[in-house]
Short mmCIF file of C-alpha atoms and ligand atoms in Angstrom, two decimals:
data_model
loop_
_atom_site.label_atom_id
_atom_site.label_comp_id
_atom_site.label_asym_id
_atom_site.label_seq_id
_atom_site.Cartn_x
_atom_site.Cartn_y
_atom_site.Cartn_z
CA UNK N 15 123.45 34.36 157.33
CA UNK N 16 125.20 36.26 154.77
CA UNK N 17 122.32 38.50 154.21
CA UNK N 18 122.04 39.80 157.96
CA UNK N 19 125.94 40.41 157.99
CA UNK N 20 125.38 42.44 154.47
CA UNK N 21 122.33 44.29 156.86
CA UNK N 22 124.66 44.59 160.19
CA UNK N 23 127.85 45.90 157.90
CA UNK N 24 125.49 48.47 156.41
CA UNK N 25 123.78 49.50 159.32
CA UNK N 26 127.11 50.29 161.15
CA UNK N 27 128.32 52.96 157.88
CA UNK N 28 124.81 54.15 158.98
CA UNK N 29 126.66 55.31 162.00
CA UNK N 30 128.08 58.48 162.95
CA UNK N 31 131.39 56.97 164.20
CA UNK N 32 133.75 55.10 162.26
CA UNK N 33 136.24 54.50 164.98
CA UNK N 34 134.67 51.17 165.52
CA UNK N 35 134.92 48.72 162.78
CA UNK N 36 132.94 46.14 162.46
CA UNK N 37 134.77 42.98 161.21
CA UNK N 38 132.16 40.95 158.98
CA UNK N 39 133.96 37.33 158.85
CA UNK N 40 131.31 34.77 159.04
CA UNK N 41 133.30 33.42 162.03
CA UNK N 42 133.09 37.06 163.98
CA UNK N 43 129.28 37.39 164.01
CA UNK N 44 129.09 37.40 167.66
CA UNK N 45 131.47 40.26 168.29
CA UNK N 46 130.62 41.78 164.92
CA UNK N 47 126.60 42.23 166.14
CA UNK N 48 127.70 43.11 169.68
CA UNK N 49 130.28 46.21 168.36
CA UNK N 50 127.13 47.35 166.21
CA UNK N 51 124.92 47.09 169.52
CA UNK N 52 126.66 49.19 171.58
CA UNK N 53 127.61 51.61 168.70
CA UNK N 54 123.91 51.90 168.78
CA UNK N 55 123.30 52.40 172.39
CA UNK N 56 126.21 55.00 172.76
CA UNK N 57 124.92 56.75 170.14
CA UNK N 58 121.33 56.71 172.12
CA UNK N 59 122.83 58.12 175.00
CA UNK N 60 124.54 61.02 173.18
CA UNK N 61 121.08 61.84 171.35
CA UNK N 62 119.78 61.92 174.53
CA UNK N 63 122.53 64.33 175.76
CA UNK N 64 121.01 66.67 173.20
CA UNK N 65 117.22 66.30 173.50
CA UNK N 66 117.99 66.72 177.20
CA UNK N 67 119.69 70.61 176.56
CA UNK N 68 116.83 71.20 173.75
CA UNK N 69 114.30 70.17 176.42
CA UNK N 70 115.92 72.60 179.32
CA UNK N 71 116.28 75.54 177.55
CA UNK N 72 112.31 75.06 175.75
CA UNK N 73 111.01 75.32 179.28
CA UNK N 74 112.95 78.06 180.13
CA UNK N 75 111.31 79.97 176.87
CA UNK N 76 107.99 78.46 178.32
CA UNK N 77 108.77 80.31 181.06
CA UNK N 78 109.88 83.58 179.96
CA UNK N 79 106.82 83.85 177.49
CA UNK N 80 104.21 82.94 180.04
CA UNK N 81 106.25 85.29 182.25
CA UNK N 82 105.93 88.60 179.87
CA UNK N 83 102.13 87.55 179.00
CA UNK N 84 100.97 87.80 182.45
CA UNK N 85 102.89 91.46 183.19
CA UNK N 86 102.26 92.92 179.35
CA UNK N 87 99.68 90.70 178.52
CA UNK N 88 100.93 89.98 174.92
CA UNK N 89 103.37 87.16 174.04
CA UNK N 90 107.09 88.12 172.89
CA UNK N 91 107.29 84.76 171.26
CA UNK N 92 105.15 83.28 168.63
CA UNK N 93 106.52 79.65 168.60
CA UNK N 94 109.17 77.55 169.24
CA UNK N 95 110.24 74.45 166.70
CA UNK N 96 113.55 72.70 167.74
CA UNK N 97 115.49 69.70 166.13
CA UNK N 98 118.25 67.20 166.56
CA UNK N 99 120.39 67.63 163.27
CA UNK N 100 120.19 63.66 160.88
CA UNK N 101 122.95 61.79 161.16
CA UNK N 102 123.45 62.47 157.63
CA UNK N 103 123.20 66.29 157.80
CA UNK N 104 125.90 66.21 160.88
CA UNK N 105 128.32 63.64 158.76
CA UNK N 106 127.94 66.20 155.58
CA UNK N 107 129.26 69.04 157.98
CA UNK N 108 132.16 67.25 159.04
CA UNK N 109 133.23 65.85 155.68
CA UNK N 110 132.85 69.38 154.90
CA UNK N 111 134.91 70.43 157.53
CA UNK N 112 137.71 67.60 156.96
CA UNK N 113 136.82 66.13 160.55
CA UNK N 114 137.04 62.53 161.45
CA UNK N 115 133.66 60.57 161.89
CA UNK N 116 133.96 60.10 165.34
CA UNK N 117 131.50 60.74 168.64
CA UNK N 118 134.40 63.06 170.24
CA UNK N 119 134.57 65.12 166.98
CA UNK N 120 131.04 65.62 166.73
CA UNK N 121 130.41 66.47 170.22
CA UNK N 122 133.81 69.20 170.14
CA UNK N 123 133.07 70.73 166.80
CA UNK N 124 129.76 70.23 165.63
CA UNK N 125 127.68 72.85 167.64
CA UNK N 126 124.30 72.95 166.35
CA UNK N 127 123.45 68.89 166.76
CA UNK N 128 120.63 70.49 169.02
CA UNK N 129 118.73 73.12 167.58
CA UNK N 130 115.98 75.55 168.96
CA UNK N 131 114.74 78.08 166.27
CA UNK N 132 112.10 80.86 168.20
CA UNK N 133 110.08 83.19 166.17
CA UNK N 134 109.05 86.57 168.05
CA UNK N 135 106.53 89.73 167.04
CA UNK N 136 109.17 92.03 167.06
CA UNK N 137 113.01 92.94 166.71
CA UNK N 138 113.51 94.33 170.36
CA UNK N 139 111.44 90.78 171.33
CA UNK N 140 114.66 88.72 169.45
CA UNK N 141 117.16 90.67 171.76
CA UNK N 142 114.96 90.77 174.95
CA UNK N 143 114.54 86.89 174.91
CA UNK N 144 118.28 86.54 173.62
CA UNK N 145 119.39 88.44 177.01
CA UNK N 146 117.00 86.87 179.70
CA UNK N 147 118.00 83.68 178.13
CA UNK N 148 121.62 84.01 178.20
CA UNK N 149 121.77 85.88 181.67
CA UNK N 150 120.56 83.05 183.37
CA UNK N 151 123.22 81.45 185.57
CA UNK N 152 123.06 78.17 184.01
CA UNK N 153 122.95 79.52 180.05
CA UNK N 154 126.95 80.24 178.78
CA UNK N 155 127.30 81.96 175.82
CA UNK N 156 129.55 80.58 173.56
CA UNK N 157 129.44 82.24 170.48
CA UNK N 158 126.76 84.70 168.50
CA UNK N 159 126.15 85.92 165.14
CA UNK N 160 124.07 88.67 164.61
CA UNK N 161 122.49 88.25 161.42
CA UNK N 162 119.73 90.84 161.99
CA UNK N 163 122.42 94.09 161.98
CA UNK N 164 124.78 92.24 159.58
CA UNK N 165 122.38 90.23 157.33
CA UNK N 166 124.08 87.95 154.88
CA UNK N 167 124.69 89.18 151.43
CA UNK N 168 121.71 86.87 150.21
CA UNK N 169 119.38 88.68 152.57
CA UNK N 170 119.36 86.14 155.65
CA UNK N 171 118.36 88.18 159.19
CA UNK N 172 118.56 85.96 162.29
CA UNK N 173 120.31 85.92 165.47
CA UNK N 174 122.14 83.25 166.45
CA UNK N 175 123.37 81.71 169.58
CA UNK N 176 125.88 78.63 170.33
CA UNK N 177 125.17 78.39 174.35
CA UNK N 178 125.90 75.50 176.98
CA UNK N 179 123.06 74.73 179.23
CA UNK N 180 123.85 72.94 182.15
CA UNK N 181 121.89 69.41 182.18
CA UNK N 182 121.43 67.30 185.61
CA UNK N 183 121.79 63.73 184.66
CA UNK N 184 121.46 60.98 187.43
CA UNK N 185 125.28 60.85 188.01
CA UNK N 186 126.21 63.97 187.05
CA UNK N 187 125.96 67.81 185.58
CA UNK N 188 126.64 68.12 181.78
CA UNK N 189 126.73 71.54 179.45
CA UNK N 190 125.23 71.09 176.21
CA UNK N 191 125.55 72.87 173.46
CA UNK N 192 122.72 73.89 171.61
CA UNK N 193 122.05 76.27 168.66
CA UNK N 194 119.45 79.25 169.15
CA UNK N 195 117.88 80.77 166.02
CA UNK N 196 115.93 84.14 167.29
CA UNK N 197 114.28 85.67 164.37
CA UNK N 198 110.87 87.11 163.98
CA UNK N 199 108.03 86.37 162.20
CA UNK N 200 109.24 87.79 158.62
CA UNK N 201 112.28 86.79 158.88
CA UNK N 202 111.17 83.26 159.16
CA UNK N 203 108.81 83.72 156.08
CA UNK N 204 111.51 84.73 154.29
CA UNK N 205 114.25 81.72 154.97
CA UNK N 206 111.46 78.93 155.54
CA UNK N 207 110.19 79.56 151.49
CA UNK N 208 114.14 80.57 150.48
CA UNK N 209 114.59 77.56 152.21
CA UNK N 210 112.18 75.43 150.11
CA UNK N 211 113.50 77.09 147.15
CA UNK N 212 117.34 76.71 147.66
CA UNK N 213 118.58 75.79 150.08
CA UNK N 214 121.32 72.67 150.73
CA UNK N 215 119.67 71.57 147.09
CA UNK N 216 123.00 73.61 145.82
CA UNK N 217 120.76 75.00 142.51
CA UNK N 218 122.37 77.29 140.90
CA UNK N 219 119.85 80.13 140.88
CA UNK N 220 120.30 82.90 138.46
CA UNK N 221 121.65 86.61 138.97
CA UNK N 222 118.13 87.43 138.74
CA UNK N 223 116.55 85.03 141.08
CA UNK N 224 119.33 86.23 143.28
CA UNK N 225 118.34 89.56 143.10
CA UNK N 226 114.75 88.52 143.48
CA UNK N 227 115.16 87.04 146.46
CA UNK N 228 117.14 89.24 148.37
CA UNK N 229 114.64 92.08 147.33
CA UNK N 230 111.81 90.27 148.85
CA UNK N 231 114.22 90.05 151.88
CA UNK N 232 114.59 93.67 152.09
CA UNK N 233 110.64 94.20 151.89
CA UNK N 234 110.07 92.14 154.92
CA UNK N 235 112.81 94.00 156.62
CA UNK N 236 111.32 97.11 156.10
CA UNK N 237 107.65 95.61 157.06
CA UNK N 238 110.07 94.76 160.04
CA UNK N 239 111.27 98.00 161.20
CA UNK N 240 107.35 99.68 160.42
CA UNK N 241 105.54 97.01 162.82
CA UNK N 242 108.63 97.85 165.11
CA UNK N 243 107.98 101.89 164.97
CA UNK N 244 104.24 101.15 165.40
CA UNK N 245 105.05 98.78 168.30
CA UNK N 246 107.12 101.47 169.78
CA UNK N 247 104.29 104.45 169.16
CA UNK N 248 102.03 101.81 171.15
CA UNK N 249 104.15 101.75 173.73
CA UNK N 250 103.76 97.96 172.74
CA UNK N 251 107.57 97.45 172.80
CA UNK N 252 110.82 99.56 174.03
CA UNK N 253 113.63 100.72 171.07
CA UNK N 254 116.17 100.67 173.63
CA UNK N 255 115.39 97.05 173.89
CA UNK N 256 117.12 96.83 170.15
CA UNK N 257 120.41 96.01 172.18
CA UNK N 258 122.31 92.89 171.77
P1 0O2 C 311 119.51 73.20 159.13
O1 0O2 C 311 118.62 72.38 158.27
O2 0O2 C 311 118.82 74.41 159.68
O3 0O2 C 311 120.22 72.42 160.17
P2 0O2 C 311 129.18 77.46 161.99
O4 0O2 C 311 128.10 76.58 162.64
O5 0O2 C 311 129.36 78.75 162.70
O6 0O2 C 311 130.41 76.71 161.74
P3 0O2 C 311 127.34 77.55 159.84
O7 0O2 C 311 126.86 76.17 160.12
O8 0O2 C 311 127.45 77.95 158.40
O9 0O2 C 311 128.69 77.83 160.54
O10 0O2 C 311 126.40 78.52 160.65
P4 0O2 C 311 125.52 79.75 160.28
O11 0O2 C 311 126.03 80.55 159.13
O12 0O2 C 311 125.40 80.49 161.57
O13 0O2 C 311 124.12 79.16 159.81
C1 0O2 C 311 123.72 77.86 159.90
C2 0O2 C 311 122.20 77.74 159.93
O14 0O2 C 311 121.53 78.99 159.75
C3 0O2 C 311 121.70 76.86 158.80
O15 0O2 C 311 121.72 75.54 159.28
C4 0O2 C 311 120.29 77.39 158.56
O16 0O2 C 311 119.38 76.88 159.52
C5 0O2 C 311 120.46 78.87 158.82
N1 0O2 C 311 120.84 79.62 157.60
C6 0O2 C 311 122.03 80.20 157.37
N2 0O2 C 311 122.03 80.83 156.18
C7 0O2 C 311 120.81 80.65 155.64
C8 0O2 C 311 120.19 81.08 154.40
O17 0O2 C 311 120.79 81.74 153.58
N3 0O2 C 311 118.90 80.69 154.21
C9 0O2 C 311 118.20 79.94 155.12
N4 0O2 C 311 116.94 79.63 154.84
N5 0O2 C 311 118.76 79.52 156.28
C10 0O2 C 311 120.04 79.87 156.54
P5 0O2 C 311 122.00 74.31 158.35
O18 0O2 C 311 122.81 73.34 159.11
O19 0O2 C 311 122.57 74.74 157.05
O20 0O2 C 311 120.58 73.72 158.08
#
């Protein structure tokens, strides 16, 4: 008895919320194991939320790309990977942000729970797929960060997106939020293996590593903008299409 309230009491500070607490007198079993229950099931539910926005807009980039392929008969997107953030990677960000562990907080402040990260050919592909994405009727844009004009000081290049996508549950229409990462395909060689070297591990690299690093993220953005001039002497892609 004793050791499955130890297991329900540390399965519940497994949970995002702490608004429900989870009394662990022997005598208050019951209610204890039922408040853990629907902890769990509410917490189902909101998951679901999200898978259900990463889910819409992936078909709608299904769509797009099989779209372009059949008029220009070449893909603008390479792949798609998406992911619903750990519950320990969302309660890090709002310690970090001095939020309350609860559902509401999470859900109002925590915007990239859902994530979608595509990986295009080419720099006017990122904006192109960015704009038919976020011009459908059904795709609000929040908030974006343009990472590819202003890259961060460590090198970074990406645009991001924060959009709502309307989801139609069996009751009702919900927006989501979900986090778009548009980058192409050496900008994601860059922060996948800077990511495997530094990232959220919080090493303290050298100046020189620094340095190192950012340099190798400076000769991918000029293989970038070469594959982009040869894509535009092709007449393989459009440099007005470098709009965002
Ligand atoms: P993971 O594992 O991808 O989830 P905001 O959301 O606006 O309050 P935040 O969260 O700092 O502020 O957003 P920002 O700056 O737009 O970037 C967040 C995400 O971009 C990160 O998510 C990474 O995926 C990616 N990113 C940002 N900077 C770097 C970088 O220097 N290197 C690499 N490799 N990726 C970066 P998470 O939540 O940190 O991680």
């Amino acid at each position: 008895m004793k050791n499955f309230l130890k297991n329900v009491r540390n399965r519940e500070e497994d949970a995002i919320s702490i608004s429900v607490s989870v009394e662990v007198e022997e005598e208050l079993l019951p209610s204890a194991a039922g408040a853990y229950l629907d902890l769990e099931k509410h917490y189902k539910q909101i998951m679901l939320f999200y898978e259900s926005g990463i889910r819409q807009l992936t078909a709608k980039l299904e769509i797009l790309n099989k779209e372009f392929q059949l008029c220009n008969d070449r893909n603008p997107i390479e792949n798609v990977k998406s992911r619903i953030k750990t519950k320990e990677s969302i309660l890090r960000k709002m310690e970090k942000q001095g939020l309350p562990l609860t559902f509401d907080n999470m859900m109002n402040y925590i915007h990239d729970v859902a994530g979608i990260r595509v990986i295009c050919p080419f720099i006017t592909d990122v904006y192109q797929i960015a704009r038919l994405l976020i011009s459908q009727p059904d795709v609000e844009l929040v908030k974006s960060k343009d990472y590819i004009r202003e890259p961060k000081e460590n090198g970074y290049r990406s645009l991001h997106l924060i959009v709502m996508v309307e989801v139609h549950f069996s009751d009702r229409k919900r927006k989501v939020p979900v986090e778009i990462q548009l980058r192409t395909i050496a900008m994601n060689f860059w922060a996948s293996t800077e990511h495997q070297l530094r990232y959220k591990k919080e090493r303290d690299f050298s100046e020189e590593i620094h340095r190192q690093l950012k340099e190798c993220a400076d000769i991918m953005a000029q293989a970038d903008q070469r594959m982009q001039k040869l894509a535009e002497n092709l007449e393989v892609s459009d440099a007005q299409d470098l709009v965002w």
